[in-house]
Tab-separated table of C-alpha atoms and ligand atoms in Angstrom:
chain	number	residue	atom	x	y	z
A	1133	MET	CA	15.458	15.676	33.623
A	1134	SER	CA	12.094	14.260	32.691
A	1135	ARG	CA	11.408	11.559	30.145
A	1136	LYS	CA	10.888	12.842	26.606
A	1137	ASN	CA	7.882	10.647	25.684
A	1138	ILE	CA	9.326	8.917	22.668
A	1139	ILE	CA	8.207	5.599	21.175
A	1140	LEU	CA	10.821	3.211	19.803
A	1141	ALA	CA	9.537	1.021	16.945
A	1142	ILE	CA	11.124	-2.184	15.660
A	1143	GLU	CA	10.355	-3.924	12.350
A	1144	THR	CA	11.865	-7.310	11.434
A	1145	SER	CA	9.061	-9.105	9.585
A	1146	CYS	CA	10.914	-9.928	6.366
A	1147	ASP	CA	14.253	-8.819	4.928
A	1148	GLU	CA	14.676	-5.315	6.366
A	1149	THR	CA	15.805	-4.717	9.936
A	1150	ALA	CA	14.344	-1.321	10.790
A	1151	VAL	CA	14.167	0.932	13.832
A	1152	ALA	CA	12.485	4.316	14.225
A	1153	LEU	CA	11.816	6.848	16.976
A	1154	ILE	CA	8.737	9.060	17.069
A	1155	ASP	CA	8.026	11.849	19.559
A	1156	GLU	CA	4.787	13.039	21.162
A	1157	ASN	CA	4.193	15.499	18.280
A	1158	LYS	CA	4.425	12.704	15.671
A	1159	LYS	CA	7.843	13.923	14.618
A	1160	MET	CA	10.136	11.170	13.326
A	1161	LEU	CA	13.413	11.543	15.224
A	1162	ALA	CA	15.174	8.611	13.569
A	1163	ASN	CA	14.370	6.094	10.851
A	1164	ILE	CA	17.059	3.544	10.090
A	1165	VAL	CA	16.681	0.615	7.704
A	1166	ALA	CA	19.319	-2.092	7.246
A	1167	SER	CA	18.319	-3.898	4.088
A	1168	GLN	CA	19.313	-7.521	3.541
A	1169	ILE	CA	18.391	-7.409	-0.146
A	1170	LYS	CA	22.014	-7.843	-1.285
A	1171	ILE	CA	22.388	-10.946	0.893
A	1172	HIS	CA	19.217	-12.617	-0.457
A	1173	GLN	CA	19.738	-11.538	-4.072
A	1174	LYS	CA	22.029	-14.444	-4.880
A	1175	PHE	CA	19.267	-16.872	-3.852
A	1176	GLY	CA	16.604	-15.093	-5.937
A	1177	GLY	CA	14.382	-14.466	-2.902
A	1178	VAL	CA	14.338	-14.214	0.880
A	1179	VAL	CA	15.848	-17.185	2.752
A	1180	PRO	CA	14.026	-17.185	6.132
A	1181	GLU	CA	16.874	-18.626	8.258
A	1182	ILE	CA	19.378	-16.155	6.876
A	1183	ALA	CA	16.920	-13.296	7.427
A	1184	SER	CA	16.474	-14.187	11.133
A	1185	ARG	CA	20.207	-14.437	11.662
A	1186	HIS	CA	20.833	-11.024	10.146
A	1187	HIS	CA	18.041	-9.391	12.141
A	1188	LEU	CA	19.687	-10.798	15.256
A	1189	GLU	CA	23.036	-9.342	14.252
A	1190	GLN	CA	21.635	-5.928	13.341
A	1191	VAL	CA	18.800	-5.062	15.681
A	1192	ASN	CA	20.737	-3.888	18.755
A	1193	ARG	CA	23.185	-1.922	16.627
A	1194	LEU	CA	20.307	-0.120	14.900
A	1195	ILE	CA	18.628	0.733	18.220
A	1196	THR	CA	21.883	2.281	19.463
A	1197	LEU	CA	22.318	4.198	16.200
A	1198	ALA	CA	18.749	5.519	16.314
A	1199	LEU	CA	19.127	6.708	19.928
A	1200	GLU	CA	22.387	8.431	19.015
A	1201	GLU	CA	20.858	10.073	15.969
A	1202	ALA	CA	17.953	11.428	18.023
A	1203	ASN	CA	20.327	12.402	20.833
A	1204	ILE	CA	18.257	10.621	23.468
A	1205	THR	CA	18.737	7.712	25.863
A	1206	LEU	CA	16.661	4.653	26.690
A	1207	ALA	CA	15.319	6.589	29.681
A	1208	ASP	CA	13.430	8.873	27.263
A	1209	LEU	CA	11.309	6.021	25.905
A	1210	GLN	CA	7.616	6.038	26.693
A	1211	ALA	CA	6.838	2.746	24.976
A	1212	VAL	CA	8.338	0.106	22.688
A	1213	ALA	CA	6.384	-0.889	19.571
A	1214	VAL	CA	7.079	-3.900	17.391
A	1215	THR	CA	5.716	-5.662	14.320
A	1216	TYR	CA	4.331	-9.015	15.503
A	1217	GLY	CA	2.864	-10.214	12.176
A	1218	PRO	CA	2.319	-11.043	9.413
A	1219	GLY	CA	5.727	-12.145	8.226
A	1220	LEU	CA	8.375	-14.827	8.625
A	1221	VAL	CA	8.091	-16.390	12.071
A	1222	GLY	CA	11.812	-16.490	12.881
A	1223	ALA	CA	12.320	-12.946	11.630
A	1224	LEU	CA	9.334	-11.620	13.597
A	1225	LEU	CA	10.542	-13.355	16.768
A	1226	VAL	CA	13.785	-11.392	16.744
A	1227	GLY	CA	11.868	-8.092	16.845
A	1228	VAL	CA	9.259	-9.306	19.333
A	1229	SER	CA	11.829	-10.701	21.784
A	1230	THR	CA	13.982	-7.591	21.547
A	1231	ALA	CA	10.992	-5.291	22.104
A	1232	LYS	CA	9.744	-7.361	25.060
A	1233	ALA	CA	13.144	-7.382	26.739
A	1234	LEU	CA	13.533	-3.633	26.298
A	1235	ALA	CA	10.021	-2.707	27.409
A	1236	TYR	CA	10.209	-5.024	30.436
A	1237	SER	CA	13.590	-3.765	31.567
A	1238	LEU	CA	12.566	-0.110	31.112
A	1239	ASN	CA	9.161	-0.725	32.700
A	1240	VAL	CA	7.310	0.900	29.788
A	1241	PRO	CA	4.379	-0.437	27.719
A	1242	LEU	CA	4.835	-2.855	24.827
A	1243	ILE	CA	2.695	-2.252	21.724
A	1244	GLY	CA	2.322	-4.988	19.091
A	1245	ILE	CA	1.687	-3.611	15.603
A	1246	ASN	CA	0.255	-5.344	12.552
A	1247	HIS	CA	2.728	-4.925	9.674
A	1248	ILE	CA	-0.048	-4.278	7.115
A	1249	GLU	CA	-1.514	-1.611	9.353
A	1250	GLY	CA	1.981	-0.106	9.478
A	1251	HIS	CA	1.929	0.193	5.680
A	1252	VAL	CA	-1.442	1.984	5.863
A	1253	TYR	CA	-0.144	4.354	8.559
A	1254	ALA	CA	2.868	5.287	6.419
A	1255	ASN	CA	0.368	7.750	4.909
A	1256	TRP	CA	0.212	9.661	8.227
A	1257	ILE	CA	3.971	10.192	8.390
A	1258	GLU	CA	3.687	13.131	6.006
A	1259	HIS	CA	-0.052	13.903	6.029
A	1260	ASP	CA	-2.093	15.223	8.934
A	1261	ASP	CA	-5.225	16.061	6.983
A	1262	ILE	CA	-6.560	12.633	6.020
A	1263	GLU	CA	-10.339	12.520	6.377
A	1264	PHE	CA	-12.230	9.300	7.128
A	1265	PRO	CA	-13.672	7.319	5.500
A	1266	PHE	CA	-11.421	6.646	2.536
A	1267	VAL	CA	-10.555	3.785	0.202
A	1268	CYS	CA	-7.160	2.187	0.790
A	1269	LEU	CA	-5.394	-0.147	-1.610
A	1270	ILE	CA	-2.699	-2.156	0.149
A	1271	VAL	CA	-0.277	-3.695	-2.321
A	1272	SER	CA	2.899	-5.408	-1.162
A	1273	GLY	CA	4.988	-8.524	-1.664
A	1274	GLY	CA	2.622	-10.530	0.522
A	1275	HIS	CA	-0.715	-8.684	0.329
A	1276	THR	CA	-3.213	-7.189	-2.064
A	1277	THR	CA	-6.175	-5.894	-0.122
A	1278	LEU	CA	-8.796	-3.247	-0.819
A	1279	VAL	CA	-10.437	-1.757	2.266
A	1280	ILE	CA	-12.462	1.204	3.380
A	1281	MET	CA	-10.830	2.765	6.391
A	1282	GLN	CA	-13.677	4.060	8.555
A	1283	GLY	CA	-11.555	5.457	11.374
A	1284	HIS	CA	-8.286	4.770	13.176
A	1285	GLY	CA	-7.865	1.000	13.295
A	1286	LYS	CA	-11.276	0.392	11.647
A	1287	TYR	CA	-11.224	-1.464	8.346
A	1288	GLU	CA	-14.024	-2.714	6.137
A	1289	LEU	CA	-12.851	-5.370	3.720
A	1290	LEU	CA	-13.899	-4.916	0.083
A	1291	GLY	CA	-11.659	-7.453	-1.593
A	1292	ARG	CA	-8.338	-9.238	-1.579
A	1293	THR	CA	-6.255	-11.400	-3.849
A	1294	GLN	CA	-7.379	-14.963	-4.352
A	1295	ASP	CA	-3.879	-16.145	-5.232
A	1296	ASP	CA	-0.621	-14.208	-5.724
A	1297	ALA	CA	-0.048	-10.777	-4.210
A	1298	VAL	CA	0.854	-8.077	-6.753
A	1299	GLY	CA	4.448	-7.737	-5.522
A	1300	GLU	CA	4.818	-11.515	-5.632
A	1301	ALA	CA	3.685	-11.547	-9.288
A	1302	TYR	CA	6.223	-8.805	-10.101
A	1303	ASP	CA	8.983	-10.764	-8.341
A	1304	LYS	CA	8.126	-14.054	-10.083
A	1305	VAL	CA	7.903	-12.481	-13.540
A	1306	ALA	CA	11.220	-10.683	-12.964
A	1307	ARG	CA	12.815	-13.930	-11.848
A	1308	ALA	CA	11.606	-15.746	-14.998
A	1309	MET	CA	13.069	-12.933	-17.088
A	1310	GLY	CA	16.388	-13.217	-15.244
A	1311	LEU	CA	16.124	-9.672	-13.923
A	1312	GLY	CA	17.009	-10.253	-10.265
A	1313	TYR	CA	15.366	-9.660	-6.884
A	1314	PRO	CA	13.246	-7.801	-5.869
A	1315	GLY	CA	11.598	-7.616	-9.276
A	1316	GLY	CA	9.126	-4.790	-8.730
A	1317	PRO	CA	11.490	-1.822	-9.015
A	1318	ILE	CA	13.403	-3.461	-11.909
A	1319	ILE	CA	10.235	-4.121	-13.960
A	1320	ASP	CA	8.965	-0.630	-13.121
A	1321	LYS	CA	12.171	0.897	-14.575
A	1322	LEU	CA	12.354	-1.425	-17.602
A	1323	ALA	CA	8.678	-0.828	-18.421
A	1324	ARG	CA	9.357	2.873	-18.993
A	1325	GLU	CA	11.333	1.907	-22.124
A	1326	GLY	CA	8.710	-0.515	-23.434
A	1327	ASP	CA	5.339	-0.506	-25.212
A	1328	PRO	CA	2.482	-1.395	-22.819
A	1329	LYS	CA	0.325	-2.429	-25.779
A	1330	ALA	CA	2.930	-4.727	-27.380
A	1331	ILE	CA	1.520	-7.936	-25.828
A	1332	ASN	CA	-2.061	-8.368	-24.686
A	1333	PHE	CA	-1.724	-10.144	-21.326
A	1334	PRO	CA	-5.033	-11.046	-19.623
A	1335	ARG	CA	-6.854	-8.878	-17.070
A	1336	ALA	CA	-8.608	-10.776	-14.272
A	1337	TRP	CA	-11.790	-8.844	-13.444
A	1338	LEU	CA	-13.453	-11.758	-11.552
A	1339	GLY	CA	-17.000	-10.588	-12.200
A	1340	GLU	CA	-18.527	-7.157	-12.489
A	1341	ASP	CA	-19.171	-6.562	-8.798
A	1342	SER	CA	-16.060	-8.193	-7.445
A	1343	TYR	CA	-13.371	-6.256	-5.614
A	1344	ASP	CA	-11.210	-9.363	-5.371
A	1345	PHE	CA	-8.015	-9.735	-7.356
A	1346	SER	CA	-6.120	-12.539	-9.073
A	1347	PHE	CA	-2.625	-12.199	-10.476
A	1348	SER	CA	-1.593	-15.805	-11.047
A	1349	GLY	CA	-3.268	-15.796	-14.510
A	1350	VAL	CA	-1.277	-12.860	-15.838
A	1351	LYS	CA	1.891	-14.238	-14.243
A	1352	THR	CA	1.384	-17.653	-15.922
A	1353	SER	CA	0.584	-15.945	-19.195
A	1354	VAL	CA	3.903	-14.062	-19.084
A	1355	LEU	CA	5.778	-17.269	-18.180
A	1356	ASN	CA	4.120	-19.103	-21.114
A	1357	TYR	CA	5.017	-16.236	-23.447
A	1358	LEU	CA	8.657	-16.430	-22.331
A	1359	ASN	CA	8.748	-20.246	-22.660
A	1360	ARG	CA	7.211	-20.204	-26.137
A	1361	ALA	CA	9.706	-17.606	-27.310
A	1362	SER	CA	12.584	-19.590	-25.865
A	1363	LEU	CA	11.408	-22.856	-27.518
A	1364	LYS	CA	11.139	-21.129	-30.875
A	1365	GLY	CA	14.504	-19.480	-30.344
A	1366	GLU	CA	12.883	-16.066	-30.695
A	1367	GLU	CA	14.390	-12.945	-29.109
A	1368	ILE	CA	12.021	-11.191	-26.748
A	1369	LYS	CA	11.972	-7.493	-26.066
A	1370	LYS	CA	12.180	-7.429	-22.274
A	1371	GLU	CA	11.045	-3.815	-22.108
A	1372	ASP	CA	7.807	-4.685	-23.944
A	1373	VAL	CA	7.134	-7.739	-21.765
A	1374	ALA	CA	7.683	-5.636	-18.635
A	1375	ALA	CA	5.490	-2.776	-19.887
A	1376	SER	CA	2.683	-5.102	-21.065
A	1377	PHE	CA	2.682	-7.120	-17.825
A	1378	GLN	CA	2.628	-3.925	-15.780
A	1379	ALA	CA	-0.174	-2.457	-17.910
A	1380	SER	CA	-2.345	-5.498	-17.166
A	1381	VAL	CA	-1.714	-5.327	-13.423
A	1382	VAL	CA	-2.099	-1.556	-13.104
A	1383	GLU	CA	-5.299	-1.400	-15.163
A	1384	VAL	CA	-7.074	-3.881	-12.890
A	1385	LEU	CA	-5.853	-2.207	-9.687
A	1386	VAL	CA	-6.799	1.273	-10.868
A	1387	GLU	CA	-10.245	0.359	-12.216
A	1388	LYS	CA	-11.221	-1.549	-9.074
A	1389	VAL	CA	-10.080	1.132	-6.665
A	1390	ILE	CA	-11.800	3.914	-8.663
A	1391	LYS	CA	-14.991	1.865	-8.862
A	1392	ALA	CA	-14.910	1.302	-5.098
A	1393	ALA	CA	-14.450	5.025	-4.419
A	1394	LYS	CA	-17.261	6.050	-6.757
A	1395	SER	CA	-19.772	3.435	-5.689
A	1396	ARG	CA	-19.176	4.196	-1.995
A	1397	ASN	CA	-19.049	7.990	-2.450
A	1398	MET	CA	-15.519	8.326	-1.133
A	1399	LYS	CA	-13.489	11.490	-1.698
A	1400	THR	CA	-10.047	10.099	-0.978
A	1401	ILE	CA	-7.985	7.116	-2.122
A	1402	ALA	CA	-4.799	6.061	-0.317
A	1403	LEU	CA	-2.103	3.664	-1.480
A	1404	ALA	CA	0.023	1.560	0.852
A	1405	GLY	CA	2.737	-1.125	0.652
A	1406	GLY	CA	5.843	-1.749	-1.416
A	1407	VAL	CA	4.020	-1.749	-4.765
A	1408	ALA	CA	2.650	1.732	-3.936
A	1409	ALA	CA	6.150	2.812	-5.026
A	1410	ASN	CA	5.292	1.755	-8.586
A	1411	SER	CA	5.502	4.748	-10.912
A	1412	ALA	CA	2.858	3.515	-13.371
A	1413	LEU	CA	0.367	2.810	-10.574
A	1414	ARG	CA	0.943	6.243	-9.007
A	1415	GLU	CA	0.720	8.101	-12.328
A	1416	THR	CA	-2.278	6.248	-13.778
A	1417	LEU	CA	-4.230	6.489	-10.549
A	1418	GLN	CA	-3.327	10.159	-10.197
A	1419	GLU	CA	-4.708	10.867	-13.681
A	1420	ARG	CA	-7.924	8.960	-12.976
A	1421	CYS	CA	-8.373	10.640	-9.595
A	1422	ALA	CA	-7.906	14.092	-11.155
A	1423	LYS	CA	-10.622	13.266	-13.722
A	1424	GLU	CA	-13.003	11.936	-11.076
A	1425	GLY	CA	-12.355	14.771	-8.606
A	1426	LEU	CA	-10.817	12.417	-6.033
A	1427	ARG	CA	-7.872	13.081	-3.766
A	1428	LEU	CA	-5.025	10.566	-4.014
A	1429	ILE	CA	-2.483	10.175	-1.246
A	1430	TYR	CA	0.509	7.877	-0.989
A	1431	PRO	CA	3.666	7.769	1.108
A	1432	SER	CA	7.045	8.984	-0.168
A	1433	LEU	CA	9.044	6.191	-1.803
A	1434	GLU	CA	11.190	5.538	1.286
A	1435	TYR	CA	8.030	4.888	3.347
A	1436	CYS	CA	6.363	2.529	0.826
A	1437	THR	CA	8.678	-0.444	1.205
A	1438	ASP	CA	9.304	-1.910	4.667
A	1439	ASN	CA	10.600	0.618	7.195
A	1440	GLY	CA	10.444	1.400	10.900
A	1441	ALA	CA	8.813	4.831	10.548
A	1442	MET	CA	5.505	3.295	9.442
A	1443	ILE	CA	5.449	1.054	12.541
A	1444	ALA	CA	6.331	4.057	14.708
A	1445	CYS	CA	3.539	6.100	13.121
A	1446	ALA	CA	0.953	3.341	13.669
A	1447	SER	CA	2.116	2.961	17.273
A	1448	TYR	CA	1.775	6.725	17.810
A	1449	PHE	CA	-1.980	6.418	17.176
A	1450	ARG	CA	-2.403	3.052	18.932
A	1451	TYR	CA	-0.624	4.361	22.044
A	1452	ARG	CA	-3.015	7.325	22.235
A	1453	GLU	CA	-5.997	4.987	21.924
A	1454	GLY	CA	-4.654	3.100	24.921
A	1455	LYS	CA	-3.542	-0.035	23.117
A	1456	ARG	CA	-1.064	-2.058	25.160
A	1457	SER	CA	0.179	-5.611	24.591
A	1458	ASP	CA	0.986	-7.985	27.410
A	1459	TRP	CA	4.115	-10.077	27.916
A	1460	HIS	CA	2.488	-12.985	26.069
A	1461	LEU	CA	2.769	-11.095	22.775
A	1462	ASN	CA	3.995	-13.599	20.200
A	1463	ALA	CA	4.867	-13.609	16.510
A	1464	VAL	CA	1.776	-14.290	14.384
A	1465	PRO	CA	3.015	-15.144	10.867
A	1466	ASN	CA	-0.474	-15.092	9.267
A	1467	LEU	CA	-1.910	-12.124	11.171
A	1468	LYS	CA	-4.799	-10.485	9.271
A	1469	LEU	CA	-5.775	-6.848	8.985
A	1470	VAL	CA	-9.472	-7.655	8.607
B	2847	LIG	O1	5.853	-3.782	1.475
B	2847	LIG	P1	7.064	-4.495	1.060
B	2847	LIG	O2	8.395	-3.812	1.245
B	2847	LIG	O3	7.159	-5.873	1.775
B	2847	LIG	C1	6.028	-6.638	2.078
B	2847	LIG	O4	5.377	-6.350	3.112
B	2847	LIG	O5	5.735	-7.547	1.271
B	2847	LIG	O6	6.854	-4.862	-0.468
B	2847	LIG	C2	7.841	-5.488	-1.213
B	2847	LIG	C3	7.269	-5.739	-2.584
B	2847	LIG	C4	8.175	-6.592	-3.457
B	2847	LIG	O7	7.407	-7.604	-4.060
B	2847	LIG	C5	8.707	-5.605	-4.487
B	2847	LIG	O8	9.000	-6.203	-5.736
B	2847	LIG	C6	7.544	-4.646	-4.595
B	2847	LIG	O9	7.074	-4.495	-3.277
B	2847	LIG	N1	7.945	-3.327	-5.132
B	2847	LIG	C7	7.511	-2.835	-6.304
B	2847	LIG	C8	8.171	-1.597	-6.482
B	2847	LIG	N2	8.963	-1.368	-5.404
B	2847	LIG	C9	8.823	-2.449	-4.577
B	2847	LIG	N3	6.635	-3.336	-7.185
B	2847	LIG	C10	6.398	-2.613	-8.291
B	2847	LIG	N4	6.996	-1.431	-8.557
B	2847	LIG	C11	7.877	-0.885	-7.681
B	2847	LIG	N5	8.463	0.293	-7.960
B	2848	LIG	ZN1	5.747	-4.775	4.013
């Protein structure tokens, strides 16, 4: 029987070990994520050494599970794709070494994928009708970047964060409030019960024409608010703090992305990355886009945070463009998108 032309994708850049299989029609045959969140929760954040160790323990098991789920064998693989950066070096190396060994032994191409590009391509998992160019806001635990995507693999940088990434600010604020890790989803939920106008946290616009971001100011402002309340022995309303912090962050993100779309005559805005799961960001941007006659697309929740399907989807397009990596492919912890 002939090979089925399936790409296996591996993602191990941070605290999720993930494997996915995609066929030649862009159909996702398997998408398995083994989250380490519970393991890292007691430390309040990801411990790199522990993350690498768990990837090592999980990765082969997940590959076997994915093949079983898709009812295929290794002989059906056309290529092996893997996230090679950005991320934690030890964690990335587990995926890269596994992918190299597999691709070499099967004599199929190896395709290195940029993790941030994977987040962007999560939009193609469920959409086939995305027209270039469009504005893309990439918001995750490690990145906050605004780009215009001109074509497959072609990015024009408009702005990026000068300090903390949005997800990082969410996680740090949640930690200071004793809410646990990761903070984004917890603050998102808590904020629904609070008043976004209760506390006026600062908005960092960074100049009228700037598409850059800064979230360390609002984060510090929340931390100062919490410290002051604690020194005075005052009770804080966590729901209001969460809602007011989120309102500050979302307002800046939404205004900048709308301004970029309007000034560059774009018809579509796409969201990508873990923070694209944020309900306030999705709803506020949706309302603004409806008013401005813009189309808004974002991945389903399961494809926003780290997963293998997004790497598989990016590799589907890269493979067709002829991208191949050689056996020197290495982990690049600070790999850039643009
Ligand atoms: O993309 P991702 O899974 O990993 C990175 O590449 O960084 O993003 C994880 C980040 C974390 O900071 C997490 O708190 C944040 O995304 N996040 C959220 C939500 N869900 C995840 N932030 C705000 N609201 C959410 N619903
Ligand atoms: Zn990510």
